[in-house]
Short mmCIF file of C-alpha atoms in Angstrom, two decimals:
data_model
loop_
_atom_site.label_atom_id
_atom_site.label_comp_id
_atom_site.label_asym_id
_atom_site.label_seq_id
_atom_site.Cartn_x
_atom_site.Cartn_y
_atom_site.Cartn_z
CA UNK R 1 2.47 32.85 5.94
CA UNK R 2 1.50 34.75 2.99
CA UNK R 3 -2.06 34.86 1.78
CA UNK R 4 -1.19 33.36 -1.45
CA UNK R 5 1.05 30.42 -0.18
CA UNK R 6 -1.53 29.97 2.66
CA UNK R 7 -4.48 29.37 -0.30
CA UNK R 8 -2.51 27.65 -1.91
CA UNK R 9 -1.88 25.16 1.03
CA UNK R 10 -5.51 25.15 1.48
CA UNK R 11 -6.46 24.56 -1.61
CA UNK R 12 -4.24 21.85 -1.60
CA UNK R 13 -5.18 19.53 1.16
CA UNK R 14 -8.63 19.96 -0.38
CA UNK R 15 -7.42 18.59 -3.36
CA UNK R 16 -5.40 16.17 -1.71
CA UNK R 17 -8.00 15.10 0.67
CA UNK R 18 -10.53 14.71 -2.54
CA UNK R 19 -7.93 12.75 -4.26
CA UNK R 20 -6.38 10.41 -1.80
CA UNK R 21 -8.97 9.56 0.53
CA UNK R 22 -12.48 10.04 -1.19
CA UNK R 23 -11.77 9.98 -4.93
CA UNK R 24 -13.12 6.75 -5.58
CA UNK R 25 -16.69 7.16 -4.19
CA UNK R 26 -16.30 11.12 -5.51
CA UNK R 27 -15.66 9.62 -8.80
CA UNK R 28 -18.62 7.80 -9.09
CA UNK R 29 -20.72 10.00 -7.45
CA UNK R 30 -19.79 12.83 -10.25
CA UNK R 31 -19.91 10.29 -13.24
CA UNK R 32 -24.57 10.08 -12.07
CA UNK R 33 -24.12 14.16 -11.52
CA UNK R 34 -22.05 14.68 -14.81
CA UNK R 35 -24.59 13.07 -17.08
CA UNK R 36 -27.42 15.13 -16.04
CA UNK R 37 -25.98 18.87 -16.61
CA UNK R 38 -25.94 20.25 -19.80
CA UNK R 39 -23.70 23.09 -20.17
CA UNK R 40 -24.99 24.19 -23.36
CA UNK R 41 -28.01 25.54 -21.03
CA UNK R 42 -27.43 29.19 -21.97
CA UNK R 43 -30.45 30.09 -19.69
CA UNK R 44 -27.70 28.84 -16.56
CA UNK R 45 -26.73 31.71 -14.10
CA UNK R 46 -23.10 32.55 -14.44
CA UNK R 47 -21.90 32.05 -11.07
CA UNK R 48 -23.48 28.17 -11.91
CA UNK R 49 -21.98 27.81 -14.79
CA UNK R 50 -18.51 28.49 -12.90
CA UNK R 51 -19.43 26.06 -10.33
CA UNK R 52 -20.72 23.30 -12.50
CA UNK R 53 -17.61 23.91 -14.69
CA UNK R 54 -15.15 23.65 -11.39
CA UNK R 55 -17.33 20.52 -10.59
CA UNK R 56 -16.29 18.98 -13.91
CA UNK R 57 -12.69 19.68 -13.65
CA UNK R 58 -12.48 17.91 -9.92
CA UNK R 59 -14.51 15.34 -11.18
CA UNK R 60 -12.34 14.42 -14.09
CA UNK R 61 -9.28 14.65 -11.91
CA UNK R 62 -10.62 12.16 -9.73
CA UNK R 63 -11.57 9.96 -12.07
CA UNK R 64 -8.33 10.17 -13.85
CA UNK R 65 -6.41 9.88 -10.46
CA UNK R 66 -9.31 6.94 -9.62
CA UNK R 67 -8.75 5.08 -12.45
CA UNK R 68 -4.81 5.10 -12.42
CA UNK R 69 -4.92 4.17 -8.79
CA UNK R 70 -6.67 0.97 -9.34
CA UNK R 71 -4.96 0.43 -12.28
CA UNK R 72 -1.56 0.38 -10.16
CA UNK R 73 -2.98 -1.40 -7.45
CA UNK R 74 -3.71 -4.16 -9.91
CA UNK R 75 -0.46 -3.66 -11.38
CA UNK R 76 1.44 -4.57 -8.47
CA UNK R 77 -0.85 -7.21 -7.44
CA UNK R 78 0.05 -8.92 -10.70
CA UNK R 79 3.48 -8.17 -10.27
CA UNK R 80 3.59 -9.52 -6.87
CA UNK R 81 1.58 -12.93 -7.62
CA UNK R 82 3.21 -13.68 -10.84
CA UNK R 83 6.41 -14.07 -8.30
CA UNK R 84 4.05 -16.48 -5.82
CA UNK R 85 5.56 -20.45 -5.21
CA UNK R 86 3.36 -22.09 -3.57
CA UNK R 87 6.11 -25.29 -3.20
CA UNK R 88 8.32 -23.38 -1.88
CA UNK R 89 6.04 -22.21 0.77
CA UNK R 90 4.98 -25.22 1.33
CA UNK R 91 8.46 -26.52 2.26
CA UNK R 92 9.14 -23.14 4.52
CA UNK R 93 5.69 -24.14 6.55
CA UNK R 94 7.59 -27.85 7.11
CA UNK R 95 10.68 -26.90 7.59
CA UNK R 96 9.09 -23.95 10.22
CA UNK R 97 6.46 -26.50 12.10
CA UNK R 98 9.11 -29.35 12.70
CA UNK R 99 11.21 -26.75 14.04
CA UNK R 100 9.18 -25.15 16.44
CA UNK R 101 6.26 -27.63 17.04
CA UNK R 102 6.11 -29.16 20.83
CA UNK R 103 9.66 -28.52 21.87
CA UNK F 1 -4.70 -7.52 10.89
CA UNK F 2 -7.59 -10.36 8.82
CA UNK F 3 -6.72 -14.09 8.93
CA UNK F 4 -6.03 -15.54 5.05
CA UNK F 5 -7.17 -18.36 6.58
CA UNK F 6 -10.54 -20.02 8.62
CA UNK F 7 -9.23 -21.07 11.90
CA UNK F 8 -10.23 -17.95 13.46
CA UNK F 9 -6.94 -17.91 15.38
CA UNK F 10 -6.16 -14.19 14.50
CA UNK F 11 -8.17 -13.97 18.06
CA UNK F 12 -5.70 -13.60 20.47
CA UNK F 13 -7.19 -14.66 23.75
CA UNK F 14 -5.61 -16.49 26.60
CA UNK F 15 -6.03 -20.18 25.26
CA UNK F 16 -4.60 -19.22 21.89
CA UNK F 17 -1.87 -17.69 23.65
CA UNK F 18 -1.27 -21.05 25.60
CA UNK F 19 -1.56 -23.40 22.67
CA UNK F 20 1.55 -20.93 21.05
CA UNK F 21 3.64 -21.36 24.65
CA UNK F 22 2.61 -25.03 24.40
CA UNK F 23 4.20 -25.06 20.65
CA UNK F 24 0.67 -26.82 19.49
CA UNK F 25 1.77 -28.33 15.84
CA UNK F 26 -1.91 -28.05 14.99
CA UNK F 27 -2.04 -24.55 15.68
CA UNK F 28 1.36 -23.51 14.81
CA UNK F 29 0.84 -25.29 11.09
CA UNK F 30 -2.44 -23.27 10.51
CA UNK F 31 -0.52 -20.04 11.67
CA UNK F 32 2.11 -20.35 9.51
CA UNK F 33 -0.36 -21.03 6.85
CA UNK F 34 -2.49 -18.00 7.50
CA UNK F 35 0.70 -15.78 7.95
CA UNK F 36 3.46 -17.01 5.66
CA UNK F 37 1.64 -16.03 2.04
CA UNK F 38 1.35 -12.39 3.80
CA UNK F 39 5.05 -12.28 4.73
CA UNK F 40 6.15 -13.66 1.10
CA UNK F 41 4.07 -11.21 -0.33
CA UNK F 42 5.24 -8.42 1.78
CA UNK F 43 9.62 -9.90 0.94
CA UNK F 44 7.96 -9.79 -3.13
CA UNK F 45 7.32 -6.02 -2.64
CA UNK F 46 10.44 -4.93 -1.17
CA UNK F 47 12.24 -7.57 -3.84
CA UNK F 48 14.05 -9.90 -1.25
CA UNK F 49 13.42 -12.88 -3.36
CA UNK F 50 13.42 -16.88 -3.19
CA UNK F 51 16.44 -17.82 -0.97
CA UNK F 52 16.71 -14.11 1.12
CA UNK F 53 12.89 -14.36 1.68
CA UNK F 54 13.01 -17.68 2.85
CA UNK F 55 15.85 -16.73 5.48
CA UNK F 56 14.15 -13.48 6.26
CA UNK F 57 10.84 -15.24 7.32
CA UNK F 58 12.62 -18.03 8.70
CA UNK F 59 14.59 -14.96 11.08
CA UNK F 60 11.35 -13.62 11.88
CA UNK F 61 9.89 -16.28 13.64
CA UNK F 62 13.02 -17.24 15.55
CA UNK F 63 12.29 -13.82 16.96
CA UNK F 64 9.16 -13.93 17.36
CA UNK F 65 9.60 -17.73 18.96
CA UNK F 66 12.56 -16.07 20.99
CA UNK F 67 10.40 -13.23 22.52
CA UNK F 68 7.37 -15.29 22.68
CA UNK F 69 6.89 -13.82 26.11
CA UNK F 70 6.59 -10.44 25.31
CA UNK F 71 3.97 -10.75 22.60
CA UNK F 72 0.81 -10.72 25.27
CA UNK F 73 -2.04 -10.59 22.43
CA UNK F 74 -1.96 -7.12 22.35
CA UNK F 75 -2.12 -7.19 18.63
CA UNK F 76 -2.72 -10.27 16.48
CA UNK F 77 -0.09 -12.53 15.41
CA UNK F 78 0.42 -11.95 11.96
CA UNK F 79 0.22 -8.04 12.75
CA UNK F 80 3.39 -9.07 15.48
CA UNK F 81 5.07 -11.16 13.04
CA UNK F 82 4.87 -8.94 10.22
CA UNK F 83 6.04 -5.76 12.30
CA UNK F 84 9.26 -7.65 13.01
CA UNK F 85 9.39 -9.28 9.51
CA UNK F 86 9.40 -5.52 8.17
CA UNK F 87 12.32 -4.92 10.75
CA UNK F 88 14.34 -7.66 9.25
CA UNK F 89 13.78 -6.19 5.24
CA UNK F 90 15.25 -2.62 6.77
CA UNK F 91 18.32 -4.55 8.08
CA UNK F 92 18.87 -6.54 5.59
CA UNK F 93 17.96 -3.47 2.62
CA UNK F 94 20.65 -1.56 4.34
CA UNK F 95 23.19 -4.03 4.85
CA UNK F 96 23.27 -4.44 1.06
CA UNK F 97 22.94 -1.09 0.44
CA UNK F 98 19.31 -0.66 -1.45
CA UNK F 99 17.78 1.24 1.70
CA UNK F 100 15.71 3.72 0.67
CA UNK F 101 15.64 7.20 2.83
CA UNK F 102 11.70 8.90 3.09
CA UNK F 103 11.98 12.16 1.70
CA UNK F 104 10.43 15.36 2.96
CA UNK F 105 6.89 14.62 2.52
CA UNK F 106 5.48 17.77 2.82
CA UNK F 107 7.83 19.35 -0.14
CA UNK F 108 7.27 16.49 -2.19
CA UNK F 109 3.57 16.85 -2.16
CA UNK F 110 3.46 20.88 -2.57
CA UNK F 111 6.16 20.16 -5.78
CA UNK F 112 2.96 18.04 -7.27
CA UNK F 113 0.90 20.64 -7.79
CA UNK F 114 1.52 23.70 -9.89
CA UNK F 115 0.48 27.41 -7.98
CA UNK F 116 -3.08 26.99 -9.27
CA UNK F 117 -3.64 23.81 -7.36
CA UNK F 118 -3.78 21.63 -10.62
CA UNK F 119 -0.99 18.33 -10.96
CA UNK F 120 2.15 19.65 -12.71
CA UNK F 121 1.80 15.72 -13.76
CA UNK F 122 -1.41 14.68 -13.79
CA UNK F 123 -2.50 11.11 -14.08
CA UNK F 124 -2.45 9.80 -17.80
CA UNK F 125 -5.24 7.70 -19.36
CA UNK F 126 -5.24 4.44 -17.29
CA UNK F 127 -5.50 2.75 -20.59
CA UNK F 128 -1.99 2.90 -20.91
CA UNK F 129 -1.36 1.47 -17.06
CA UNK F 130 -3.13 -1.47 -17.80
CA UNK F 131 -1.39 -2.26 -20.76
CA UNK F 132 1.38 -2.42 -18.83
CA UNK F 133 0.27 -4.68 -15.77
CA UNK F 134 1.54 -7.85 -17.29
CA UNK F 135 5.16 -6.48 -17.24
CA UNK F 136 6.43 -7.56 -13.38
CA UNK F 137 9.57 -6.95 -13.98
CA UNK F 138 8.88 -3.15 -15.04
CA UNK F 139 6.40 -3.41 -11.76
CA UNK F 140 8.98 -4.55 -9.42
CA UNK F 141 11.55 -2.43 -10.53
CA UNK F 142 9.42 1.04 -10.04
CA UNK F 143 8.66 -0.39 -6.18
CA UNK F 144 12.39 -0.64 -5.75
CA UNK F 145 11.93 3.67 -6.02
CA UNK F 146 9.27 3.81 -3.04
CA UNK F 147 11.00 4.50 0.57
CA UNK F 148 10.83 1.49 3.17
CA UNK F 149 8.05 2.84 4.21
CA UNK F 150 6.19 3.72 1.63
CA UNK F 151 6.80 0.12 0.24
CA UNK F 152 5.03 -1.54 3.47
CA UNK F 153 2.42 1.40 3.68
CA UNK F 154 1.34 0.50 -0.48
CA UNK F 155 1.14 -3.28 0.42
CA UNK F 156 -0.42 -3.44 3.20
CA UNK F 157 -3.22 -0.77 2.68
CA UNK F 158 -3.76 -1.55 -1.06
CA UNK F 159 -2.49 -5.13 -1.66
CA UNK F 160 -3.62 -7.12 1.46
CA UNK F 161 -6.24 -4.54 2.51
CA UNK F 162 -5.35 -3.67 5.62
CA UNK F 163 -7.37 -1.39 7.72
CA UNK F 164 -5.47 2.23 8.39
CA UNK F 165 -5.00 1.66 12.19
CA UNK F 166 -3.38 -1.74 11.82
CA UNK F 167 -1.46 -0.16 9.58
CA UNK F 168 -0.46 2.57 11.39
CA UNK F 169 0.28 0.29 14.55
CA UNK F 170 2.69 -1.83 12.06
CA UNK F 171 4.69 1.36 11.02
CA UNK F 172 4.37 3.48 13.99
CA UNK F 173 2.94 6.29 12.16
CA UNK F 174 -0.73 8.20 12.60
CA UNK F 175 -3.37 8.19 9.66
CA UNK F 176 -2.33 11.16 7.98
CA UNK F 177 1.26 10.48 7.96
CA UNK F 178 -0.16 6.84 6.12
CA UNK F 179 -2.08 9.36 3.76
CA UNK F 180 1.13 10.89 2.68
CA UNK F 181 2.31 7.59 2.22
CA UNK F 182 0.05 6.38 0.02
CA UNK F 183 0.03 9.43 -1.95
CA UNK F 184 3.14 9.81 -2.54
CA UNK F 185 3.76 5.72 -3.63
CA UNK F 186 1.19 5.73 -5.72
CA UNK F 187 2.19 8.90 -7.29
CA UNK F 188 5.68 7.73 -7.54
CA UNK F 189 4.14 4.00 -8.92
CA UNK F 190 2.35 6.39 -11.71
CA UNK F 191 5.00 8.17 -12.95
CA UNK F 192 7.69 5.22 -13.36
CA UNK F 193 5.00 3.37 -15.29
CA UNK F 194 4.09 6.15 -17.37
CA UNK F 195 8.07 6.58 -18.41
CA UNK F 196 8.06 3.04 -19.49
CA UNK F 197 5.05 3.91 -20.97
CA UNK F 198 6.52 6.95 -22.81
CA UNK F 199 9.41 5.21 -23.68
CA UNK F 200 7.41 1.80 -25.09
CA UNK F 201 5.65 4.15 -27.42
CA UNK F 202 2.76 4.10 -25.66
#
């Protein structure tokens, strides 16, 4: 594999790994970290400013990719409950237990 | 898989599989309520609607009724009932011809990010998803994009909550396979919403 595909793929499962599995709880974690740097600080090391500044980024992305995942969750929950008959079930679960019951 | 209900009867121990040999109307009425709302919820999601989900549930359980000895509490009812329940939608998807294939996952998720590692499409202002969530047709019809799979994988693990190893039991698949899974319907879930979002002006 080359060295640029195989940084690539690296770089990507972090990513993906960040984003998928522990975005949510990353998300909120940066949203307490975010309010307390000030990257106006001029008296900040360059190699911190980088990181801080790489911090931000993955943070936002997170949250962004946080926020539309529970957004879509809810979506579909809505989706899927607005189609919900309760009567109808109701009639299944009779229709099922006389049926099956003590035969 | 968690009981909807308070019975407790998700615990699959000997007596619980006697009362279900014995056909126990008591028992069998509570698991049908505990399990039933899950397996309409899970016919919503892969659109088999009204009439087709009442056949496809009512199919399931003549299975599951019809193989009754082979179910031995390994897993807990509603996990059994759904696996086959998700059997029947892949039958039944294919036999009217809205079966869709899994595509390679692994291309797919390298295509979602540019060389730099950023999204070539990242994830819009959710603003604009939630003014959207009311629209269940719109909702229903995006699903219809996700793979079989990725269809049951979204449900279960986001809608009902299901922990990744029943999960994975129920689709024969290991965690990060289930990952992908998610990943990739949710990412596919974005992206149709946004383009009705684009196209509403949003």
């Amino acid at each position: 594999m080359k060295i640029g595909k195989k940084l690539r793929s690296i770089w990507h499962n972090i990513y993906y790994t960040m984003t998928f599995r522990k975005g949510r709880e990353f998300a909120m974690r940066c949203k307490d970290v975010v309010h307390q740097i000030d990257l106006r600080n001029e008296n900040q090391p360059g190699l911190q400013k980088f990181r801080i500044n790489l911090h931000l980024s993955l943070c936002q992305a997170c949250k962004n990719y946080s926020d539309a995942s529970l957004a879509i969750r809810q979506a579909v929950r809505n989706a899927v409950k607005l189609q919900e008959q309760p009567e109808r079930l109701e009639k299944l679960n009779n229709n099922l237990l006389k049926k099956y019951s003590e035969k | 898989m968690k009981s909807s209900g308070q019975s407790g009867h998700c615990l699959v121990n000997s007596q619980t599989i006697d009362l279900l040999q014995k056909r126990d109307a008591v028992f069998l009425k509570q698991i049908f309520l505990d399990t039933n709302p899950l397996l309409a919820r899970v016919c919503v999601a892969n659109s088999v609607l009204n009439e087709n989900a009442d056949e496809l549930i009512q199919q399931t359980w003549e299975t599951f009724f019809a193989n009754l000895e082979q179910f031995q509490g390994r897993s807990q009812i509603s996990t059994f009932v759904c696996g086959i329940l998700l059997n029947k939608i892949r039958e039944y998807r294919r036999s009217i011809a809205k079966f869709v294939y899994e595509e390679d996952s692994e291309k797919i998720l390298n295509q979602a990010f540019s060389h730099d590692g950023w999204w070539r499409n990242p994830p819009h202002n959710a603003h604009k998803l939630i003014e959207l969530q009311q629209d269940g047709d719109m909702i229903r019809q995006c699903l219809e994009g996700l793979s079989e799979n990725q269809k049951a994988a979204f449900v279960l693990k986001e809608i009902e909550e299901e922990g990744n190893e029943e999960v994975c039991k129920l689709l024969g698949i290991n965690v990060v396979h289930l990952g992908v899974l998610i990943f990739r319907a949710k990412d596919k879930l974005r992206k149709c919403i946004e383009g009705h979002s684009t196209e509403k002006g949003g």
